[in-house]
């Protein structure tokens, strides 16, 4: 941080909090100014901005946090000086993702937005209170963009009591000149402090309007992020919502996103070309569970990489000893709590220039987030039957900006599930195909070129070995009868008289996995994974296109009825 970053000079500093103990990774500190004023008698004569201040720190920084409190006349002068130095927002806020229209949508937009811990439901949103004199709406919860643009900017989305996006006033989220996580100190001095000075300390509404012109509210869009995944004895749901089963043995392209400059119509509808440039590339490895006669396969490894400068592949593999190993490039990452940690269940966050890795021990999940607009959640499932093992369930969420540019087992993301089973050669397989047809004509074609593998290999393992298994392996194509049909139905939430043709994807995949493995943990995790995808996609709003205009004369009462049909992609 340089002197140029501290464009606001404060003559009076009052210490509100000291001795803040840093923890491993990234943390947030919330200071209650109202409580602090009660402790500090010196504050009685200052016109304080009372509320909450949020500071982010890293463990590598020696922390003694000093909170700054301003006099109003200082804030007024500082706001004017800050305003005079600002560039037009359009010079730095281009290519920021639009906000989801509703809070419900924001909660499931894992690829692109994360909860702002300074403004979450049920707690104070001091930074985003609307101005009563202008009848502005106050926020009850806000979300921040996970990614940044080429200028290092970030976006914030705030939602009102009705769950709708706020787009005007101080209750709205704003475009930040510097991303709150990527550029912590610059964000504080260029975005947070000016807001406090211009809108919280200053009582002049024109000063606050000046701030809002330089940090305009983030707008919404009808486009939604999209989700897909793989779970259990691998079952897949494409980004357009098509569910299918592919029990391959080998290494496959999970999700590839073609670079925008090369994503022409001719290329995206043609065969997959590994020599082209890809914004994002990911691969999965599936292998048989032991003691199943080699007929049941599960996901055992994952690798992914973005094309940003300095990016390293993230490699995750279940070792022969059934331990999860995580690498960035060739460096093994330590995702275990340190010995000094008071709580072994605390979330661990590692932040790199190209990717953020977050481990939640209680949920047994590791979330990988690339700022380009892609997030992958890896869930660990511990099974005991037919033998103790660790299985990986892998869910993906990506920005709608990548529509029309995807390849791999997660399908051709274009809003049409009928063409999702496009194989590596560019041929579309019918979505009504049998499991065997999908296996031979679609799934196995997505085996990776052994020379293009990003996977981690243990001793005596090679990419060529898995390539050969893809050709030679034949899985089960027909579902055997369960040993206890009534118990299987109970575990998978299926009615005793319910016909299989009426089962949901969650019920069917649960029943399948329980039947072939006899492991309740795997079956239940498959039910949960599928159900979560269903709930996520149900959260999105689908635009209804009207073929006729509704016209009326001003000041004339009228009524109209429009009947529309909307087919959800699952």
XYZ file of C-alpha atoms in Angstrom:
570
model
C 0.000 0.000 0.000
C 1.354 3.413 -0.950
C 0.630 6.978 0.113
C -1.473 7.326 -3.009
C -3.870 4.744 -1.590
C -4.583 6.903 1.455
C -6.086 9.909 -0.284
C -8.178 10.750 2.800
C -6.155 12.221 5.658
C -7.526 11.922 9.174
C -6.236 14.231 11.922
C -7.874 12.515 14.848
C -7.560 8.779 15.455
C -9.294 6.918 18.241
C -8.420 3.325 18.977
C -11.518 1.154 19.233
C -10.109 -2.367 19.061
C -6.623 -3.763 19.652
C -4.930 -7.119 19.946
C -6.948 -8.753 17.201
C -5.686 -12.323 16.895
C -5.274 -13.451 13.281
C -6.257 -16.969 12.255
C -5.090 -19.167 9.408
C -6.179 -17.834 6.022
C -8.620 -14.957 5.545
C -10.825 -13.591 8.315
C -13.267 -10.744 8.881
C -13.415 -8.538 11.958
C -16.624 -6.720 12.884
C -16.478 -3.745 15.233
C -19.671 -2.546 16.957
C -19.173 1.219 17.098
C -22.094 1.711 19.453
C -20.544 -0.633 22.006
C -17.140 0.957 21.462
C -18.512 4.437 22.177
C -19.758 3.199 25.540
C -16.199 2.150 26.397
C -14.536 5.359 25.130
C -15.536 8.486 27.066
C -13.508 10.565 24.596
C -16.087 9.797 21.927
C -18.887 11.690 23.636
C -18.151 14.987 21.885
C -17.734 13.568 18.380
C -20.639 13.269 15.894
C -19.993 9.572 15.334
C -21.060 7.347 12.510
C -22.398 4.563 14.716
C -22.679 1.118 13.212
C -20.355 -1.614 12.103
C -17.018 -1.529 10.328
C -15.623 -4.608 8.625
C -11.903 -5.142 8.194
C -10.302 -8.059 6.410
C -6.835 -9.146 7.416
C -4.419 -11.901 6.535
C -2.417 -14.040 8.924
C 0.798 -12.832 7.306
C 0.101 -9.294 8.559
C 1.020 -8.268 12.094
C -2.334 -6.971 13.188
C -3.130 -4.123 15.532
C -6.377 -2.796 14.116
C -7.062 0.924 14.497
C -10.535 2.123 13.513
C -10.829 5.669 12.210
C -13.524 8.052 13.429
C -14.027 11.376 11.652
C -15.330 14.786 12.470
C -17.995 15.930 10.017
C -16.027 18.873 8.622
C -13.072 16.602 7.911
C -15.351 14.129 6.157
C -16.840 16.882 3.975
C -13.426 18.077 2.813
C -12.182 14.548 2.329
C -15.214 13.579 0.259
C -14.716 16.538 -2.070
C -11.031 15.767 -2.483
C -11.767 12.109 -3.171
C -14.465 13.004 -5.710
C -12.135 15.289 -7.654
C -9.687 12.424 -8.170
C -12.228 9.892 -9.484
C -12.412 8.571 -13.029
C -15.700 7.950 -14.815
C -16.944 4.500 -13.638
C -17.205 3.190 -17.199
C -13.408 3.345 -17.411
C -13.065 0.575 -14.796
C -16.381 -1.257 -14.189
C -16.732 -2.973 -17.576
C -17.296 -6.764 -17.699
C -18.479 -7.066 -14.099
C -21.178 -9.717 -13.794
C -24.755 -8.441 -13.338
C -26.496 -9.252 -10.079
C -29.089 -12.018 -9.702
C -32.548 -10.476 -9.513
C -33.495 -12.147 -6.224
C -31.770 -13.083 -2.979
C -32.800 -16.700 -3.529
C -30.928 -16.723 -6.827
C -27.886 -15.123 -5.228
C -27.699 -17.837 -2.557
C -27.199 -20.529 -5.214
C -24.972 -18.547 -7.610
C -21.885 -20.302 -6.258
C -19.812 -19.561 -9.337
C -19.955 -15.844 -9.052
C -21.184 -14.436 -5.725
C -20.445 -14.944 -2.027
C -22.302 -13.737 1.052
C -21.078 -10.385 2.366
C -20.490 -11.141 6.045
C -20.925 -7.466 6.897
C -24.542 -7.635 5.723
C -26.322 -10.933 6.208
C -29.884 -11.859 7.045
C -30.817 -11.359 10.678
C -27.915 -9.025 11.426
C -27.192 -5.327 11.002
C -26.564 -4.051 7.465
C -25.208 -0.722 8.651
C -23.408 0.001 5.389
C -26.582 -0.387 3.332
C -29.330 1.467 5.151
C -31.563 3.502 2.866
C -32.051 7.217 3.531
C -35.527 7.682 5.069
C -35.933 11.214 3.719
C -35.738 9.800 0.187
C -37.835 6.694 0.993
C -34.936 4.440 0.010
C -35.113 0.741 0.745
C -32.649 -0.775 3.223
C -30.806 -4.010 2.536
C -31.254 -7.139 4.634
C -28.520 -9.125 2.877
C -25.726 -8.471 0.372
C -23.486 -10.591 -1.846
C -20.112 -9.747 -3.372
C -18.715 -10.900 -6.686
C -16.109 -13.627 -6.330
C -14.294 -12.557 -9.453
C -12.839 -9.318 -10.683
C -12.365 -7.727 -14.083
C -9.152 -6.669 -15.794
C -9.178 -3.422 -13.771
C -9.348 -5.169 -10.396
C -12.892 -3.946 -9.705
C -15.627 -5.810 -7.851
C -19.403 -5.790 -7.634
C -21.889 -5.976 -4.798
C -25.561 -6.999 -4.877
C -27.951 -6.076 -2.053
C -31.492 -7.288 -1.448
C -34.450 -5.834 0.416
C -36.986 -7.349 2.781
C -39.007 -8.649 -0.184
C -35.983 -10.528 -1.533
C -35.668 -8.332 -4.624
C -32.490 -6.635 -5.836
C -32.140 -2.993 -4.708
C -30.875 -0.820 -7.555
C -31.093 2.737 -6.178
C -29.967 4.650 -3.118
C -27.630 3.765 -0.278
C -29.381 0.448 0.336
C -28.137 -0.862 -3.004
C -24.882 -2.667 -3.631
C -22.284 -0.776 -5.609
C -19.471 -1.188 -8.071
C -16.231 -1.120 -6.114
C -13.122 0.335 -7.697
C -11.121 -2.424 -6.020
C -12.346 -5.922 -5.228
C -12.920 -6.372 -1.494
C -10.981 -9.655 -1.251
C -8.368 -9.309 -3.983
C -7.279 -5.787 -2.986
C -8.199 -5.490 0.681
C -6.429 -2.268 1.612
C -7.067 -0.464 -1.667
C -10.746 -1.366 -1.359
C -10.816 0.057 2.139
C -9.217 3.377 1.203
C -10.835 3.854 -2.215
C -14.332 2.468 -1.577
C -15.148 1.996 2.119
C -13.663 5.122 3.705
C -15.118 7.439 1.035
C -18.547 5.902 1.610
C -18.322 6.466 5.357
C -17.168 10.041 4.858
C -19.592 10.984 2.089
C -22.705 9.094 3.208
C -22.413 8.230 6.902
C -20.536 11.075 8.573
C -21.574 13.871 6.219
C -25.178 15.002 6.594
C -25.237 16.627 3.173
C -27.263 14.393 0.794
C -25.450 15.887 -2.183
C -22.184 14.494 -0.816
C -23.705 11.019 -0.704
C -25.136 11.428 -4.207
C -21.619 12.327 -5.327
C -20.365 9.030 -3.942
C -23.145 7.101 -5.692
C -22.214 8.684 -9.020
C -18.644 7.460 -8.638
C -19.668 4.052 -7.230
C -22.943 3.340 -9.068
C -25.378 0.653 -7.895
C -24.898 -2.775 -9.487
C -27.693 -3.691 -11.909
C -29.425 -7.042 -12.375
C -29.884 -9.329 -15.340
C -32.305 -11.977 -16.548
C -29.401 -14.344 -17.159
C -28.602 -16.837 -14.404
C -25.520 -18.861 -13.518
C -25.926 -22.535 -14.284
C -25.154 -25.696 -12.351
C -24.372 -29.317 -13.087
C -22.551 -32.159 -11.418
C -21.510 -35.766 -10.967
C -22.238 -37.958 -7.975
C -22.420 -41.553 -6.768
C -21.872 -44.438 -9.214
C -21.385 -41.700 -11.512
C -24.644 -40.020 -12.332
C -24.451 -36.706 -14.144
C -26.670 -33.701 -14.588
C -25.711 -31.427 -17.456
C -25.716 -27.651 -17.240
C -29.035 -27.626 -19.110
C -30.585 -30.087 -16.647
C -30.374 -33.475 -18.412
C -29.712 -36.398 -16.037
C -27.915 -39.546 -17.201
C -25.627 -42.302 -15.888
C -22.148 -43.072 -17.201
C -20.124 -45.737 -15.378
C -16.856 -45.359 -17.232
C -13.401 -46.414 -16.047
C -10.802 -43.872 -17.093
C -10.051 -40.150 -17.256
C -12.510 -37.827 -18.976
C -13.116 -34.186 -19.870
C -15.542 -32.988 -17.213
C -16.023 -29.376 -18.328
C -14.112 -27.398 -20.945
C -14.948 -23.766 -21.773
C -13.749 -22.468 -25.114
C -12.122 -19.043 -25.173
C -14.462 -16.312 -26.381
C -12.271 -15.309 -29.319
C -12.339 -18.847 -30.736
C -15.931 -19.759 -29.841
C -17.498 -19.411 -33.281
C -20.653 -21.273 -34.236
C -18.694 -23.585 -36.503
C -16.285 -24.592 -33.765
C -18.796 -25.118 -30.958
C -20.936 -27.448 -33.067
C -17.951 -29.345 -34.418
C -15.688 -31.955 -32.862
C -13.777 -31.123 -29.699
C -10.298 -29.861 -30.557
C -7.816 -30.064 -27.680
C -5.375 -27.783 -29.545
C -7.685 -24.745 -29.246
C -7.454 -22.266 -26.374
C -9.783 -22.854 -23.426
C -10.764 -20.412 -20.704
C -11.233 -23.334 -18.326
C -10.400 -27.036 -18.482
C -11.303 -29.763 -15.978
C -10.959 -33.541 -15.880
C -12.295 -36.393 -13.737
C -11.003 -39.886 -13.059
C -13.417 -42.732 -12.369
C -12.359 -46.179 -11.170
C -14.042 -49.332 -9.832
C -14.792 -49.870 -6.181
C -12.969 -52.889 -4.847
C -14.938 -56.057 -4.131
C -17.729 -55.202 -6.575
C -16.496 -57.430 -9.361
C -15.172 -54.262 -11.013
C -18.730 -53.389 -12.072
C -19.276 -50.269 -9.944
C -17.219 -47.144 -10.631
C -16.997 -43.886 -8.696
C -15.118 -40.604 -9.046
C -11.665 -40.770 -7.451
C -9.807 -37.724 -8.808
C -10.351 -34.262 -10.231
C -8.120 -31.662 -11.888
C -8.832 -28.179 -13.241
C -7.090 -25.054 -14.471
C -8.073 -21.635 -15.799
C -6.149 -19.804 -18.488
C -5.374 -16.715 -16.412
C -1.771 -15.554 -16.162
C 0.178 -17.555 -13.595
C -2.565 -20.147 -13.180
C -1.609 -23.575 -11.821
C -3.697 -26.756 -12.113
C -5.522 -27.850 -8.971
C -5.222 -31.624 -8.566
C -7.328 -33.642 -6.120
C -6.949 -37.405 -5.781
C -8.079 -40.111 -3.383
C -4.895 -42.037 -2.629
C -4.548 -45.809 -2.410
C -4.905 -45.414 1.357
C -8.222 -43.591 0.824
C -6.885 -40.177 1.855
C -7.648 -37.039 -0.135
C -4.548 -35.290 -1.473
C -4.755 -31.748 -2.860
C -2.073 -30.151 -5.018
C -1.624 -26.789 -6.692
C 0.774 -27.528 -9.497
C 3.266 -29.914 -7.897
C 2.936 -28.442 -4.405
C 0.850 -30.349 -1.867
C -1.525 -28.070 0.036
C -2.136 -28.398 3.752
C -5.870 -28.107 4.351
C -5.803 -29.371 7.921
C -6.242 -27.057 10.953
C -2.931 -26.156 12.593
C -2.074 -27.378 16.077
C -2.709 -23.946 17.595
C -6.256 -23.774 16.295
C -8.903 -23.716 19.008
C -11.617 -25.083 16.722
C -10.691 -27.943 14.389
C -13.982 -27.416 12.536
C -13.176 -23.876 11.410
C -13.311 -23.096 7.713
C -9.907 -22.967 6.030
C -9.429 -20.528 3.157
C -6.420 -20.375 0.841
C -6.320 -17.530 -1.671
C -4.097 -17.492 -4.747
C -4.039 -15.112 -7.695
C -5.912 -17.598 -9.908
C -8.088 -19.595 -7.508
C -9.550 -19.637 -4.005
C -9.747 -22.913 -2.066
C -12.171 -23.183 0.845
C -12.512 -26.248 3.040
C -15.485 -26.733 5.347
C -14.604 -29.686 7.635
C -18.106 -30.075 9.057
C -19.723 -30.353 5.617
C -16.748 -32.344 4.247
C -16.572 -30.095 1.207
C -13.808 -28.275 -0.634
C -14.902 -25.412 -2.880
C -12.646 -24.194 -5.669
C -13.486 -20.761 -7.074
C -11.862 -19.244 -10.135
C -12.451 -15.468 -10.585
C -13.383 -16.052 -14.238
C -16.849 -17.182 -13.078
C -16.448 -20.903 -12.347
C -16.869 -22.664 -9.016
C -16.492 -26.383 -8.274
C -17.602 -27.991 -5.017
C -16.041 -31.354 -4.172
C -17.883 -33.336 -1.481
C -16.224 -36.260 0.277
C -18.392 -39.326 0.881
C -17.073 -42.035 3.212
C -18.599 -45.421 2.411
C -18.226 -48.758 4.217
C -19.808 -51.194 1.752
C -18.585 -53.205 -0.054
C -15.358 -51.868 1.546
C -14.207 -48.672 3.231
C -13.522 -46.020 0.608
C -13.738 -42.305 -0.175
C -15.900 -41.173 -3.101
C -15.921 -37.692 -4.636
C -19.137 -35.926 -5.627
C -18.353 -32.961 -7.876
C -20.715 -30.063 -8.527
C -19.999 -27.188 -10.900
C -21.454 -23.697 -11.160
C -20.573 -21.252 -13.919
C -21.525 -17.869 -15.246
C -24.122 -17.612 -17.996
C -21.455 -15.730 -19.976
C -20.094 -19.153 -20.959
C -23.315 -20.262 -22.633
C -22.607 -21.821 -26.024
C -18.944 -22.492 -25.229
C -18.839 -25.731 -23.194
C -17.692 -29.275 -23.926
C -17.453 -32.485 -21.920
C -19.555 -34.675 -19.671
C -21.536 -31.659 -18.387
C -22.927 -31.195 -21.865
C -23.439 -28.507 -24.449
C -24.664 -25.567 -22.357
C -27.020 -23.611 -24.621
C -30.394 -23.748 -22.846
C -31.490 -26.844 -24.787
C -31.128 -30.155 -22.937
C -32.052 -32.160 -26.058
C -28.581 -31.654 -27.561
C -26.563 -32.023 -24.357
C -25.154 -35.441 -25.220
C -22.808 -34.105 -27.891
C -19.861 -36.446 -28.044
C -16.227 -35.618 -28.621
C -16.657 -36.013 -32.375
C -19.502 -33.475 -32.544
C -22.316 -36.032 -32.919
C -25.451 -35.519 -30.800
C -26.763 -38.654 -29.086
C -30.485 -38.771 -28.315
C -31.341 -37.915 -24.722
C -33.679 -40.939 -24.777
C -30.820 -43.352 -25.480
C -30.242 -46.382 -23.272
C -27.524 -46.397 -20.618
C -25.394 -48.641 -22.837
C -25.800 -46.336 -25.846
C -24.866 -43.313 -23.743
C -21.848 -45.191 -22.416
C -20.478 -46.295 -25.783
C -21.512 -43.394 -28.028
C -21.102 -40.456 -25.644
C -19.296 -41.045 -22.353
C -16.287 -43.039 -23.505
C -15.609 -40.588 -26.338
C -14.687 -37.950 -23.748
C -11.566 -39.790 -22.611
C -8.688 -37.338 -22.406
C -5.606 -37.329 -24.578
C -2.959 -38.920 -22.285
C -0.508 -36.183 -23.276
C -2.982 -33.507 -22.077
C -3.608 -34.938 -18.614
C -3.558 -32.572 -15.625
C -4.041 -35.391 -13.101
C -1.811 -36.372 -10.194
C -0.455 -39.917 -10.423
C 0.819 -42.154 -7.670
C 3.650 -44.581 -8.202
C 3.177 -46.971 -11.158
C 0.163 -44.990 -12.444
C 0.174 -43.417 -15.901
C -2.314 -41.574 -18.136
C -1.937 -44.350 -20.708
C -3.171 -46.947 -18.199
C -6.470 -45.116 -17.708
C -6.830 -44.547 -21.439
C -6.603 -48.310 -21.975
C -9.166 -49.008 -19.230
C -11.654 -46.726 -20.973
C -11.495 -48.979 -24.046
C -11.533 -52.343 -22.259
C -13.982 -51.785 -19.399
C -17.654 -52.864 -19.505
C -19.915 -51.823 -16.590
C -23.360 -52.980 -15.505
C -26.040 -51.782 -17.898
C -29.046 -53.339 -16.142
C -30.009 -52.653 -12.552
C -30.117 -55.779 -10.341
C -32.912 -56.289 -7.842
C -32.162 -54.913 -4.357
C -31.765 -57.369 -1.506
C -34.476 -55.515 0.423
C -36.802 -53.505 -1.810
C -38.840 -52.018 1.039
C -35.734 -50.794 2.872
C -34.294 -49.331 -0.336
C -37.512 -47.418 -0.967
C -37.545 -46.129 2.593
C -33.934 -44.898 2.425
C -34.548 -43.207 -0.925
C -37.888 -41.622 0.059
C -39.880 -43.691 -2.456
C -43.459 -44.705 -1.758
C -44.127 -48.459 -1.403
C -46.439 -48.507 -4.435
C -44.642 -45.889 -6.523
C -43.761 -46.953 -10.079
C -40.149 -46.374 -11.145
C -41.338 -44.297 -14.109
C -42.597 -41.667 -11.644
C -39.416 -41.427 -9.570
C -37.433 -38.213 -9.415
C -33.774 -38.157 -10.432
C -32.828 -38.018 -6.739
C -34.900 -41.110 -5.939
C -33.657 -43.052 -8.945
C -29.938 -42.375 -8.400
C -30.266 -43.168 -4.692
C -32.013 -46.472 -5.450
C -29.426 -47.343 -8.128
C -26.448 -46.723 -5.859
C -27.955 -48.572 -2.913
C -28.740 -51.566 -5.115
C -25.262 -51.900 -6.657
C -23.192 -51.090 -3.535
C -25.494 -51.784 -0.572
C -24.010 -48.663 1.040
C -26.553 -46.331 2.598
C -24.124 -43.406 2.902
C -23.429 -43.402 -0.843
C -27.125 -43.749 -1.666
C -28.162 -40.937 0.661
C -25.386 -38.646 -0.593
C -26.613 -39.253 -4.145
C -30.140 -38.320 -3.118
C -28.910 -35.107 -1.462
C -26.635 -34.132 -4.376
C -29.400 -34.559 -6.927
C -31.975 -32.819 -4.755
C -29.659 -29.837 -4.210
C -29.244 -29.421 -7.970
C -33.013 -29.558 -8.400
C -33.565 -26.898 -5.733
C -30.840 -24.714 -7.234
C -32.349 -24.764 -10.703
C -35.827 -24.181 -9.265
C -34.531 -20.945 -7.747
C -33.978 -19.338 -11.117
C -36.517 -17.114 -12.865
C -37.319 -17.985 -16.459
C -38.300 -15.141 -18.740
C -41.612 -15.514 -20.542
C -41.572 -14.163 -24.084
C -44.862 -12.570 -25.176
C -45.738 -12.745 -28.855
C -48.280 -9.898 -28.561
C -47.953 -6.421 -27.101
C -50.300 -5.245 -24.367
C -51.395 -1.682 -25.192
C -53.550 0.705 -23.211
C -54.463 4.374 -23.132
C -53.094 6.490 -20.323
C -55.536 7.026 -17.411
C -57.886 4.337 -18.778
C -58.694 1.303 -16.624
C -58.291 -2.082 -18.279
C -57.752 -5.758 -17.485
C -55.822 -8.407 -19.380
C -55.120 -12.109 -19.028
C -52.047 -13.778 -20.536
C -51.515 -17.543 -20.384
C -47.906 -18.690 -20.802
C -46.229 -22.069 -20.615
C -42.689 -22.452 -19.277
C -40.772 -25.717 -19.562
C -38.050 -26.039 -16.935
C -34.869 -27.804 -18.089
C -35.056 -30.818 -15.806
